[in-house]
Amino acid sequence: MSYLSKMIIPLFVLFVIFYGYKKKVLIYDSFLEGAKEGLITVFNIFPSILAMVFAINIFLNSNILETIFGVLTPILDKLSLPINILPMAFVRPISGTASLAIMNEIFVNFGPDSFVGRLASTIQGCTDTTIYVLALYFGSIKINKTRYALSTGLFADLIGIIASFIIVSLIF
Amino acid sequence: MINKIWGFFIIVGIIFMLIFGRVTELNDTILTSATSGVNMILDLLPIIVLWSGIMKIAEKSGLLNSIGNFMKPVLSKLFPSLKKDSKALGYITSNIAANAMGLGSAATPFGLKAMEEMQKENKNKDTASDAMITFLVLNTSGVTIIPTTVIALRMMHGSSNPEEIIITAILATIAASFAGLTLDYIRRRKRK
């Protein structure tokens, strides 16, 4: 399994470059153009990353979760889950940056190769920010009766989180 | 929504720490979080720039379009209310293909175009149509093949195998998409 994972990025890069080469695209110039756009992306997301790290650090360092959900700790311990995974699962559908900041906190405290580190990575990688996407797309065409869209989207997120837990437990 | 949650995290965190008299720690947290934010963006910067460059090649060489065409027959089955040659379906495939390649910023304009096209065939202009809901359920389960930001942060925090979560993320995505589409199908059927 880890061999397969190791092959994906190199093969992907090889394929993209080779395909571009064969189609006679100016690959070097295209790369520079894209890299420049990437730099602008980083510049644009920096304020929101800073804002979220600020808020998340205060919230997690306050230990409020440990105090309020202390009763749950024995159950979570049995599953070898730190309590920080709860706010991550909660904010994932609302803000990708916020959940990224929590994942980063988990890496700092427990390491990326811990069970919770792998779980957080999988959750971050498997789902998108449902509530944000619905607001953006329905808002753009002025639809306010969204019927069962939100509950179905959140249901998919929930299944994604549960599936992440099961899959990470089984594979690692 | 995001404003409320952001405020909630800060207000609750500060009040809670003040109640327990952890003022020194609170000061430290506030002052160091800016540095943590800068460190995080510096961790992300190299990979975002590198990957955007590689993806530009995929876009310019028409690879994105080919992947879209490859997926079209499968996707068209998920949207029985759309015609096979409709513009909406074209935009939907481009959106899903761009998302899969991790090109979030390229995916959004396609998604907005798809919504516009579906709105033209929609009878009640203020109510979501079946196809719109299916599209958004598929879109929000986020089919990303290589989650570069996650891999970059794992690498920067010293993971011995940063890319090992690619497979688990793909499997979890499949489970989420399948669950979402099934529930969507059941609810669409129930109404008729």
Tab-separated table of C-alpha atoms in Angstrom:
chain	number	residue	atom	x	y	z
A	1	MET	CA	0.000	0.000	0.000
A	2	SER	CA	2.745	2.477	0.885
A	3	TYR	CA	4.578	1.534	-2.328
A	4	LEU	CA	1.454	2.359	-4.318
A	5	SER	CA	1.168	5.706	-2.533
A	6	LYS	CA	4.811	6.429	-3.275
A	7	MET	CA	4.273	5.871	-7.012
A	8	ILE	CA	1.351	8.245	-7.479
A	9	ILE	CA	3.158	11.598	-7.400
A	10	PRO	CA	6.187	10.626	-9.553
A	11	LEU	CA	3.995	8.916	-12.175
A	12	PHE	CA	1.592	11.837	-12.191
A	13	VAL	CA	4.389	14.383	-12.705
A	14	LEU	CA	5.980	12.219	-15.414
A	15	PHE	CA	2.643	11.835	-17.190
A	16	VAL	CA	1.791	15.557	-17.107
A	17	ILE	CA	5.219	16.645	-18.365
A	18	PHE	CA	5.359	13.933	-21.033
A	19	TYR	CA	1.819	14.714	-22.230
A	20	GLY	CA	2.680	18.424	-22.465
A	21	TYR	CA	5.894	17.601	-24.313
A	22	LYS	CA	4.073	15.423	-26.817
A	23	LYS	CA	1.379	18.044	-27.409
A	24	LYS	CA	4.183	20.553	-28.124
A	25	VAL	CA	3.187	22.854	-25.268
A	26	LEU	CA	5.859	25.286	-24.095
A	27	ILE	CA	6.198	23.330	-20.866
A	28	TYR	CA	8.839	25.479	-19.195
A	29	ASP	CA	6.991	28.714	-19.930
A	30	SER	CA	3.695	27.188	-18.807
A	31	PHE	CA	5.318	26.069	-15.584
A	32	LEU	CA	6.573	29.575	-14.858
A	33	GLU	CA	3.172	31.052	-15.632
A	34	GLY	CA	1.474	28.614	-13.258
A	35	ALA	CA	4.088	29.055	-10.544
A	36	LYS	CA	3.515	32.806	-10.665
A	37	GLU	CA	-0.214	32.229	-10.178
A	38	GLY	CA	0.617	29.911	-7.292
A	39	LEU	CA	2.607	32.694	-5.654
A	40	ILE	CA	-0.403	34.994	-5.938
A	41	THR	CA	-2.619	32.260	-4.442
A	42	VAL	CA	-0.312	31.972	-1.424
A	43	PHE	CA	-0.302	35.759	-1.050
A	44	ASN	CA	-4.121	35.789	-1.167
A	45	ILE	CA	-4.703	32.996	1.348
A	46	PHE	CA	-2.142	34.272	3.861
A	47	PRO	CA	-4.538	36.600	5.762
A	48	SER	CA	-7.152	33.874	6.180
A	49	ILE	CA	-4.514	31.357	7.335
A	50	LEU	CA	-3.219	33.852	9.893
A	51	ALA	CA	-6.748	34.673	11.087
A	52	MET	CA	-7.641	31.014	11.513
A	53	VAL	CA	-4.384	30.004	13.220
A	54	PHE	CA	-4.928	32.886	15.663
A	55	ALA	CA	-8.498	31.839	16.548
A	56	ILE	CA	-7.804	28.097	16.593
A	57	ASN	CA	-4.695	28.461	18.786
A	58	ILE	CA	-6.582	30.463	21.413
A	59	PHE	CA	-9.493	28.034	21.384
A	60	LEU	CA	-7.449	24.834	21.547
A	61	ASN	CA	-4.881	26.150	24.047
A	62	SER	CA	-7.663	27.226	26.418
A	63	ASN	CA	-8.270	23.497	27.081
A	64	ILE	CA	-12.001	24.185	27.097
A	65	LEU	CA	-12.665	20.994	25.170
A	66	GLU	CA	-10.787	18.855	27.688
A	67	THR	CA	-12.783	20.490	30.506
A	68	ILE	CA	-16.247	20.246	28.964
A	69	PHE	CA	-15.913	16.936	27.165
A	70	GLY	CA	-13.732	15.418	29.882
A	71	VAL	CA	-16.392	12.772	30.403
A	72	LEU	CA	-15.786	11.530	26.878
A	73	THR	CA	-12.017	11.161	27.274
A	74	PRO	CA	-12.069	7.516	28.482
A	75	ILE	CA	-14.047	6.525	25.375
A	76	LEU	CA	-11.834	8.600	23.068
A	77	ASP	CA	-8.705	7.199	24.734
A	78	LYS	CA	-9.874	3.700	23.980
A	79	LEU	CA	-10.069	4.664	20.308
A	80	SER	CA	-6.689	6.436	20.738
A	81	LEU	CA	-8.274	9.713	19.646
A	82	PRO	CA	-7.283	13.058	21.141
A	83	ILE	CA	-10.156	15.425	21.712
A	84	ASN	CA	-8.833	17.890	19.082
A	85	ILE	CA	-10.283	15.760	16.312
A	86	LEU	CA	-13.802	16.840	17.403
A	87	PRO	CA	-13.504	20.534	16.460
A	88	MET	CA	-11.779	19.502	13.234
A	89	ALA	CA	-14.692	17.296	12.206
A	90	PHE	CA	-17.057	20.085	13.199
A	91	VAL	CA	-15.411	22.922	11.212
A	92	ARG	CA	-14.451	20.834	8.157
A	93	PRO	CA	-17.718	21.526	6.252
A	94	ILE	CA	-17.592	25.251	7.122
A	95	SER	CA	-14.003	26.347	6.583
A	96	GLY	CA	-11.178	24.497	4.878
A	97	THR	CA	-8.636	26.917	6.351
A	98	ALA	CA	-9.888	26.398	9.915
A	99	SER	CA	-9.688	22.617	9.632
A	100	LEU	CA	-6.245	22.936	8.016
A	101	ALA	CA	-5.122	25.019	11.013
A	102	ILE	CA	-6.440	22.367	13.441
A	103	MET	CA	-4.717	19.625	11.431
A	104	ASN	CA	-1.488	21.635	11.690
A	105	GLU	CA	-1.965	21.883	15.488
A	106	ILE	CA	-2.462	18.109	15.638
A	107	PHE	CA	0.802	17.601	13.689
A	108	VAL	CA	2.637	19.896	16.120
A	109	ASN	CA	1.309	18.096	19.204
A	110	PHE	CA	1.091	14.465	18.095
A	111	GLY	CA	3.135	14.261	14.889
A	112	PRO	CA	1.878	13.547	11.354
A	113	ASP	CA	2.605	9.812	11.641
A	114	SER	CA	0.525	9.302	14.787
A	115	PHE	CA	-2.892	7.679	14.433
A	116	VAL	CA	-4.671	11.006	14.882
A	117	GLY	CA	-2.212	12.700	12.525
A	118	ARG	CA	-3.057	10.243	9.781
A	119	LEU	CA	-6.757	10.476	10.568
A	120	ALA	CA	-6.711	14.295	10.407
A	121	SER	CA	-4.811	14.138	7.080
A	122	THR	CA	-7.361	11.736	5.623
A	123	ILE	CA	-10.340	13.800	6.788
A	124	GLN	CA	-8.774	16.972	5.381
A	125	GLY	CA	-8.080	15.234	2.067
A	126	CYS	CA	-11.397	13.450	1.610
A	127	THR	CA	-14.012	16.158	1.795
A	128	ASP	CA	-14.630	19.744	0.759
A	129	THR	CA	-16.196	22.692	2.569
A	130	THR	CA	-19.848	21.774	1.947
A	131	ILE	CA	-21.530	24.783	3.541
A	132	TYR	CA	-19.232	27.259	1.810
A	133	VAL	CA	-19.677	25.626	-1.603
A	134	LEU	CA	-23.483	25.534	-1.281
A	135	ALA	CA	-23.604	29.206	-0.238
A	136	LEU	CA	-21.352	30.236	-3.127
A	137	TYR	CA	-23.022	28.203	-5.889
A	138	PHE	CA	-26.653	28.684	-4.901
A	139	GLY	CA	-25.987	32.349	-4.098
A	140	SER	CA	-24.554	32.945	-7.571
A	141	ILE	CA	-27.885	32.080	-9.256
A	142	LYS	CA	-30.078	33.447	-6.449
A	143	ILE	CA	-31.619	30.192	-5.306
A	144	ASN	CA	-32.877	30.267	-1.739
A	145	LYS	CA	-34.959	27.082	-1.595
A	146	THR	CA	-32.193	24.488	-1.520
A	147	ARG	CA	-34.440	21.518	-0.625
A	148	TYR	CA	-32.425	18.519	0.587
A	149	ALA	CA	-29.022	19.736	-0.699
A	150	LEU	CA	-27.513	20.730	2.656
A	151	SER	CA	-28.560	17.658	4.627
A	152	THR	CA	-27.390	15.329	1.836
A	153	GLY	CA	-24.038	17.130	1.594
A	154	LEU	CA	-23.495	16.998	5.351
A	155	PHE	CA	-24.495	13.334	5.400
A	156	ALA	CA	-21.774	12.642	2.817
A	157	ASP	CA	-19.272	14.537	5.000
A	158	LEU	CA	-20.248	12.507	8.051
A	159	ILE	CA	-19.808	9.248	6.141
A	160	GLY	CA	-16.450	10.545	4.883
A	161	ILE	CA	-15.274	11.161	8.463
A	162	ILE	CA	-16.496	7.775	9.711
A	163	ALA	CA	-14.961	6.063	6.679
A	164	SER	CA	-11.651	7.885	7.309
A	165	PHE	CA	-11.592	6.501	10.847
A	166	ILE	CA	-12.322	2.940	9.726
A	167	ILE	CA	-9.900	3.038	6.770
A	168	VAL	CA	-7.011	4.550	8.761
A	169	SER	CA	-7.567	1.974	11.543
A	170	LEU	CA	-7.505	-0.881	9.036
A	171	ILE	CA	-4.604	0.209	6.833
A	172	PHE	CA	-2.037	1.438	9.366
B	1	MET	CA	-21.400	31.915	9.429
B	2	ILE	CA	-17.615	32.011	9.243
B	3	ASN	CA	-17.656	35.355	11.087
B	4	LYS	CA	-19.648	33.868	13.956
B	5	ILE	CA	-17.428	30.818	14.286
B	6	TRP	CA	-14.222	32.827	14.159
B	7	GLY	CA	-15.525	35.159	16.876
B	8	PHE	CA	-16.788	32.212	18.909
B	9	PHE	CA	-13.355	30.529	18.975
B	10	ILE	CA	-11.608	33.698	20.136
B	11	ILE	CA	-14.189	34.948	22.654
B	12	VAL	CA	-14.782	31.565	24.288
B	13	GLY	CA	-11.051	30.761	24.376
B	14	ILE	CA	-10.041	34.089	25.954
B	15	ILE	CA	-12.847	34.127	28.558
B	16	PHE	CA	-12.140	30.538	29.511
B	17	MET	CA	-8.434	31.200	30.034
B	18	LEU	CA	-9.163	34.399	31.996
B	19	ILE	CA	-11.546	32.523	34.330
B	20	PHE	CA	-8.839	29.994	35.129
B	21	GLY	CA	-6.246	32.759	35.623
B	22	ARG	CA	-3.908	31.530	32.873
B	23	VAL	CA	-3.058	35.081	31.810
B	24	THR	CA	0.629	34.540	30.992
B	25	GLU	CA	-0.218	31.578	28.783
B	26	LEU	CA	-2.969	33.589	27.108
B	27	ASN	CA	-0.516	36.382	26.276
B	28	ASP	CA	1.920	33.865	24.843
B	29	THR	CA	-0.773	32.241	22.738
B	30	ILE	CA	-1.960	35.530	21.266
B	31	LEU	CA	1.531	36.814	20.515
B	32	THR	CA	2.954	33.585	19.082
B	33	SER	CA	-0.025	32.699	16.907
B	34	ALA	CA	1.076	35.227	14.270
B	35	THR	CA	4.420	33.440	14.046
B	36	SER	CA	2.622	30.085	13.807
B	37	GLY	CA	0.532	31.475	10.958
B	38	VAL	CA	3.624	32.654	9.099
B	39	ASN	CA	5.312	29.280	9.642
B	40	MET	CA	2.279	27.488	8.261
B	41	ILE	CA	2.137	29.609	5.109
B	42	LEU	CA	5.892	29.135	4.628
B	43	ASP	CA	5.361	25.377	4.897
B	44	LEU	CA	2.695	25.575	2.199
B	45	LEU	CA	4.380	28.079	-0.120
B	46	PRO	CA	6.895	25.833	-1.945
B	47	ILE	CA	4.443	23.077	-2.790
B	48	ILE	CA	1.614	25.379	-3.844
B	49	VAL	CA	3.947	27.250	-6.219
B	50	LEU	CA	5.508	24.053	-7.600
B	51	TRP	CA	2.171	22.286	-8.045
B	52	SER	CA	0.511	25.307	-9.679
B	53	GLY	CA	3.338	25.269	-12.219
B	54	ILE	CA	2.897	21.584	-13.025
B	55	MET	CA	-0.874	21.921	-13.205
B	56	LYS	CA	-0.592	24.801	-15.659
B	57	ILE	CA	1.093	22.341	-18.030
B	58	ALA	CA	-1.811	19.905	-17.536
B	59	GLU	CA	-4.246	22.688	-18.323
B	60	LYS	CA	-2.451	24.044	-21.406
B	61	SER	CA	-1.781	20.647	-22.954
B	62	GLY	CA	-5.494	19.821	-22.906
B	63	LEU	CA	-4.993	17.012	-20.401
B	64	LEU	CA	-7.751	18.424	-18.233
B	65	ASN	CA	-10.183	18.310	-21.173
B	66	SER	CA	-9.230	14.726	-22.060
B	67	ILE	CA	-9.840	13.597	-18.489
B	68	GLY	CA	-13.181	15.399	-18.593
B	69	ASN	CA	-14.188	13.624	-21.816
B	70	PHE	CA	-13.132	10.320	-20.321
B	71	MET	CA	-15.429	10.816	-17.316
B	72	LYS	CA	-18.402	12.178	-19.259
B	73	PRO	CA	-20.235	8.899	-19.997
B	74	VAL	CA	-20.193	7.954	-16.304
B	75	LEU	CA	-21.214	11.401	-15.117
B	76	SER	CA	-24.076	11.683	-17.588
B	77	LYS	CA	-25.710	8.648	-15.947
B	78	LEU	CA	-25.803	10.518	-12.644
B	79	PHE	CA	-27.747	13.368	-14.239
B	80	PRO	CA	-30.783	11.800	-15.945
B	81	SER	CA	-32.488	15.203	-16.251
B	82	LEU	CA	-29.661	16.678	-18.357
B	83	LYS	CA	-29.217	15.985	-22.062
B	84	LYS	CA	-25.999	14.172	-23.001
B	85	ASP	CA	-24.796	17.035	-25.174
B	86	SER	CA	-25.941	19.844	-22.867
B	87	LYS	CA	-23.547	22.639	-22.003
B	88	ALA	CA	-24.247	22.086	-18.308
B	89	LEU	CA	-22.862	18.554	-18.429
B	90	GLY	CA	-19.705	19.846	-20.136
B	91	TYR	CA	-19.118	22.371	-17.373
B	92	ILE	CA	-19.880	19.757	-14.712
B	93	THR	CA	-17.228	17.396	-16.112
B	94	SER	CA	-14.670	20.229	-16.327
B	95	ASN	CA	-15.418	21.186	-12.726
B	96	ILE	CA	-15.063	17.640	-11.406
B	97	ALA	CA	-11.882	17.046	-13.450
B	98	ALA	CA	-10.292	20.289	-12.203
B	99	ASN	CA	-11.244	19.453	-8.612
B	100	ALA	CA	-9.780	15.968	-8.952
B	101	MET	CA	-6.487	17.454	-10.107
B	102	GLY	CA	-6.476	19.777	-7.120
B	103	LEU	CA	-7.090	22.875	-9.245
B	104	GLY	CA	-9.594	24.460	-6.876
B	105	SER	CA	-9.278	27.944	-8.357
B	106	ALA	CA	-9.801	26.657	-11.903
B	107	ALA	CA	-12.737	24.482	-10.821
B	108	THR	CA	-14.905	27.239	-9.363
B	109	PRO	CA	-15.581	29.181	-12.618
B	110	PHE	CA	-16.658	25.910	-14.322
B	111	GLY	CA	-18.941	25.147	-11.372
B	112	LEU	CA	-20.565	28.586	-11.524
B	113	LYS	CA	-21.109	28.185	-15.300
B	114	ALA	CA	-22.671	24.773	-14.713
B	115	MET	CA	-25.101	26.279	-12.185
B	116	GLU	CA	-25.999	29.052	-14.670
B	117	GLU	CA	-26.739	26.517	-17.413
B	118	MET	CA	-28.855	24.350	-15.107
B	119	GLN	CA	-30.750	27.436	-13.954
B	120	LYS	CA	-31.827	28.085	-17.595
B	121	GLU	CA	-33.662	24.743	-17.646
B	122	ASN	CA	-35.004	25.168	-14.120
B	123	LYS	CA	-38.771	25.845	-13.854
B	124	ASN	CA	-38.818	27.421	-10.379
B	125	LYS	CA	-36.031	29.978	-10.424
B	126	ASP	CA	-35.781	30.247	-6.643
B	127	THR	CA	-35.759	26.488	-5.998
B	128	ALA	CA	-32.873	24.074	-6.520
B	129	SER	CA	-33.398	21.536	-9.329
B	130	ASP	CA	-32.597	17.816	-9.026
B	131	ALA	CA	-29.495	18.135	-11.197
B	132	MET	CA	-28.147	21.051	-9.145
B	133	ILE	CA	-28.384	19.063	-5.936
B	134	THR	CA	-26.680	16.012	-7.446
B	135	PHE	CA	-23.899	18.250	-8.782
B	136	LEU	CA	-23.295	19.922	-5.432
B	137	VAL	CA	-23.343	16.654	-3.499
B	138	LEU	CA	-20.725	15.301	-5.896
B	139	ASN	CA	-18.722	18.531	-5.768
B	140	THR	CA	-18.665	18.819	-1.965
B	141	SER	CA	-17.485	15.275	-1.376
B	142	GLY	CA	-14.364	16.670	-3.078
B	143	VAL	CA	-12.694	14.140	-5.324
B	144	THR	CA	-9.053	15.249	-5.020
B	145	ILE	CA	-6.492	12.719	-6.212
B	146	ILE	CA	-3.438	14.394	-4.690
B	147	PRO	CA	-4.156	16.584	-1.627
B	148	THR	CA	-0.994	18.703	-1.945
B	149	THR	CA	-1.529	21.012	1.053
B	150	VAL	CA	-1.956	18.046	3.404
B	151	ILE	CA	1.139	16.335	2.005
B	152	ALA	CA	3.189	19.559	2.291
B	153	LEU	CA	2.292	20.055	5.965
B	154	ARG	CA	2.977	16.388	6.744
B	155	MET	CA	6.387	16.665	5.111
B	156	MET	CA	7.266	19.877	6.989
B	157	HIS	CA	6.373	18.245	10.309
B	158	GLY	CA	8.800	15.429	9.678
B	159	SER	CA	6.539	12.624	8.460
B	160	SER	CA	8.536	9.596	7.365
B	161	ASN	CA	6.006	8.945	4.624
B	162	PRO	CA	4.054	12.151	3.821
B	163	GLU	CA	2.240	10.745	0.776
B	164	GLU	CA	0.926	7.630	2.502
B	165	ILE	CA	-2.444	9.306	3.084
B	166	ILE	CA	-3.211	9.591	-0.646
B	167	ILE	CA	-4.786	6.144	-0.773
B	168	THR	CA	-6.728	6.495	2.489
B	169	ALA	CA	-8.060	9.890	1.351
B	170	ILE	CA	-9.159	8.481	-2.020
B	171	LEU	CA	-10.913	5.535	-0.354
B	172	ALA	CA	-12.670	7.824	2.142
B	173	THR	CA	-13.694	10.135	-0.715
B	174	ILE	CA	-15.226	7.236	-2.613
B	175	ALA	CA	-17.202	6.204	0.493
B	176	ALA	CA	-18.434	9.777	1.036
B	177	SER	CA	-19.389	10.325	-2.618
B	178	PHE	CA	-21.147	6.978	-2.805
B	179	ALA	CA	-23.120	7.665	0.377
B	180	GLY	CA	-24.033	11.173	-0.776
B	181	LEU	CA	-25.136	10.081	-4.246
B	182	THR	CA	-27.167	7.176	-2.864
B	183	LEU	CA	-29.048	9.401	-0.424
B	184	ASP	CA	-29.558	11.948	-3.219
B	185	TYR	CA	-30.973	9.226	-5.480
B	186	ILE	CA	-33.354	7.936	-2.804
B	187	ARG	CA	-34.663	11.410	-2.007
B	188	ARG	CA	-35.076	12.310	-5.678
B	189	ARG	CA	-37.079	9.114	-6.257
B	190	LYS	CA	-39.238	9.506	-3.167
B	191	ARG	CA	-40.681	12.766	-4.413
B	192	LYS	CA	-42.030	11.237	-7.635
